[in-house]
């Protein structure tokens, strides 16, 4: 069982940056694959990116095409925290952003779907003004 708490959302102008944080409870954070999703008003939740840890190859990240090159996911296993650095934000990035987790001690799965994650945070609002 893990609990996730997101923070760092807010209002930013187009072209600006924000860094979201997701703090996880529990003692084996490094065994979890972590993901970020967003849900824009009136739309379904969609994948942003994910980060896994493989004992042989280290950390691996993958992103949705819409954020590739602008958003970066990182994690600090010592702090039980995953981050989403968002640069060059645009009004269409306005959404509630959710952190998600799933147990994956091998880090061998490719994540890009909501159904792959069993634990979710409450979300944090990001609003980008034009």
GROMACS .gro file of C-alpha atoms in nm:
model
  130
    1UNK     CA    1   0.000   0.000   0.000
    2UNK     CA    2   0.129   0.344  -0.087
    3UNK     CA    3  -0.024   0.687  -0.050
    4UNK     CA    4   0.058   0.965  -0.292
    5UNK     CA    5   0.034   1.339  -0.236
    6UNK     CA    6   0.093   1.582  -0.520
    7UNK     CA    7   0.199   1.945  -0.478
    8UNK     CA    8   0.337   2.231  -0.682
    9UNK     CA    9   0.043   2.315  -0.901
   10UNK     CA   10  -0.072   2.669  -0.960
   11UNK     CA   11  -0.124   2.946  -1.211
   12UNK     CA   12   0.149   3.025  -1.464
   13UNK     CA   13   0.170   3.230  -1.781
   14UNK     CA   14   0.221   3.067  -2.118
   15UNK     CA   15   0.586   2.990  -2.172
   16UNK     CA   16   0.650   2.951  -1.803
   17UNK     CA   17   0.754   2.653  -1.595
   18UNK     CA   18   0.629   2.458  -1.297
   19UNK     CA   19   0.763   2.163  -1.106
   20UNK     CA   20   0.517   1.920  -0.956
   21UNK     CA   21   0.612   1.689  -0.674
   22UNK     CA   22   0.456   1.363  -0.563
   23UNK     CA   23   0.548   1.236  -0.221
   24UNK     CA   24   0.489   0.868  -0.155
   25UNK     CA   25   0.451   0.686   0.174
   26UNK     CA   26   0.609   0.348   0.233
   27UNK     CA   27   0.955   0.199   0.264
   28UNK     CA   28   1.012   0.049  -0.082
   29UNK     CA   29   0.959   0.346  -0.309
   30UNK     CA   30   1.228   0.227  -0.548
   31UNK     CA   31   1.015  -0.082  -0.621
   32UNK     CA   32   0.740   0.131  -0.770
   33UNK     CA   33   0.696   0.249  -1.123
   34UNK     CA   34   0.563   0.603  -1.114
   35UNK     CA   35   0.349   0.783  -1.364
   36UNK     CA   36   0.198   1.122  -1.428
   37UNK     CA   37  -0.138   1.179  -1.590
   38UNK     CA   38  -0.348   1.485  -1.664
   39UNK     CA   39  -0.719   1.546  -1.693
   40UNK     CA   40  -0.835   1.856  -1.873
   41UNK     CA   41  -1.186   1.993  -1.814
   42UNK     CA   42  -1.445   1.777  -1.985
   43UNK     CA   43  -1.190   1.523  -2.103
   44UNK     CA   44  -1.068   1.182  -1.995
   45UNK     CA   45  -0.751   1.136  -1.798
   46UNK     CA   46  -0.451   1.090  -2.024
   47UNK     CA   47  -0.094   0.973  -1.989
   48UNK     CA   48   0.187   1.225  -1.950
   49UNK     CA   49   0.490   1.014  -1.866
   50UNK     CA   50   0.635   0.741  -1.649
   51UNK     CA   51   0.958   0.649  -1.477
   52UNK     CA   52   1.079   0.305  -1.378
   53UNK     CA   53   1.389   0.171  -1.206
   54UNK     CA   54   1.569  -0.134  -1.342
   55UNK     CA   55   1.849  -0.282  -1.135
   56UNK     CA   56   2.063  -0.337  -1.445
   57UNK     CA   57   1.988  -0.042  -1.669
   58UNK     CA   58   1.890   0.218  -1.410
   59UNK     CA   59   1.610   0.467  -1.454
   60UNK     CA   60   1.401   0.478  -1.766
   61UNK     CA   61   1.146   0.739  -1.868
   62UNK     CA   62   0.890   0.762  -2.143
   63UNK     CA   63   0.654   1.042  -2.238
   64UNK     CA   64   0.344   1.121  -2.434
   65UNK     CA   65   0.424   1.287  -2.766
   66UNK     CA   66   0.241   1.602  -2.658
   67UNK     CA   67   0.491   1.671  -2.379
   68UNK     CA   68   0.809   1.518  -2.516
   69UNK     CA   69   1.091   1.771  -2.503
   70UNK     CA   70   0.902   2.000  -2.265
   71UNK     CA   71   0.832   1.784  -1.960
   72UNK     CA   72   1.082   1.580  -1.760
   73UNK     CA   73   1.015   1.319  -1.495
   74UNK     CA   74   1.268   1.241  -1.227
   75UNK     CA   75   1.266   1.067  -0.892
   76UNK     CA   76   1.454   1.084  -0.565
   77UNK     CA   77   1.423   0.744  -0.403
   78UNK     CA   78   1.585   0.868  -0.082
   79UNK     CA   79   1.302   1.123  -0.047
   80UNK     CA   80   1.026   0.894  -0.177
   81UNK     CA   81   0.940   1.164  -0.427
   82UNK     CA   82   0.883   1.183  -0.800
   83UNK     CA   83   0.890   1.511  -0.990
   84UNK     CA   84   0.739   1.646  -1.307
   85UNK     CA   85   0.930   1.943  -1.445
   86UNK     CA   86   0.711   2.126  -1.695
   87UNK     CA   87   0.866   2.384  -1.925
   88UNK     CA   88   0.727   2.591  -2.211
   89UNK     CA   89   0.377   2.552  -2.071
   90UNK     CA   90   0.085   2.632  -2.296
   91UNK     CA   91  -0.283   2.698  -2.219
   92UNK     CA   92  -0.367   2.352  -2.350
   93UNK     CA   93  -0.159   2.206  -2.064
   94UNK     CA   94  -0.421   2.333  -1.821
   95UNK     CA   95  -0.547   2.032  -1.629
   96UNK     CA   96  -0.548   1.849  -1.302
   97UNK     CA   97  -0.226   1.651  -1.283
   98UNK     CA   98  -0.221   1.316  -1.107
   99UNK     CA   99   0.061   1.105  -0.977
  100UNK     CA  100   0.023   0.727  -0.999
  101UNK     CA  101   0.218   0.425  -0.879
  102UNK     CA  102   0.234   0.054  -0.930
  103UNK     CA  103   0.457  -0.215  -0.783
  104UNK     CA  104   0.731  -0.307  -1.030
  105UNK     CA  105   1.058  -0.408  -0.863
  106UNK     CA  106   1.209  -0.519  -1.195
  107UNK     CA  107   1.131  -0.203  -1.388
  108UNK     CA  108   1.077  -0.404  -1.702
  109UNK     CA  109   0.730  -0.290  -1.809
  110UNK     CA  110   0.652  -0.009  -2.050
  111UNK     CA  111   0.388   0.216  -1.896
  112UNK     CA  112   0.152   0.441  -2.088
  113UNK     CA  113  -0.200   0.353  -1.971
  114UNK     CA  114  -0.412   0.450  -1.676
  115UNK     CA  115  -0.510   0.088  -1.606
  116UNK     CA  116  -0.148  -0.009  -1.538
  117UNK     CA  117  -0.141   0.190  -1.215
  118UNK     CA  118  -0.313   0.092  -0.894
  119UNK     CA  119  -0.238   0.385  -0.668
  120UNK     CA  120  -0.334   0.745  -0.731
  121UNK     CA  121  -0.291   1.083  -0.570
  122UNK     CA  122  -0.564   1.339  -0.531
  123UNK     CA  123  -0.434   1.560  -0.810
  124UNK     CA  124  -0.303   1.914  -0.831
  125UNK     CA  125  -0.442   2.189  -1.055
  126UNK     CA  126  -0.221   2.349  -1.317
  127UNK     CA  127  -0.360   2.652  -1.498
  128UNK     CA  128  -0.172   2.816  -1.783
  129UNK     CA  129  -0.291   3.159  -1.888
  130UNK     CA  130  -0.239   3.299  -2.237
   0.00000   0.00000   0.00000
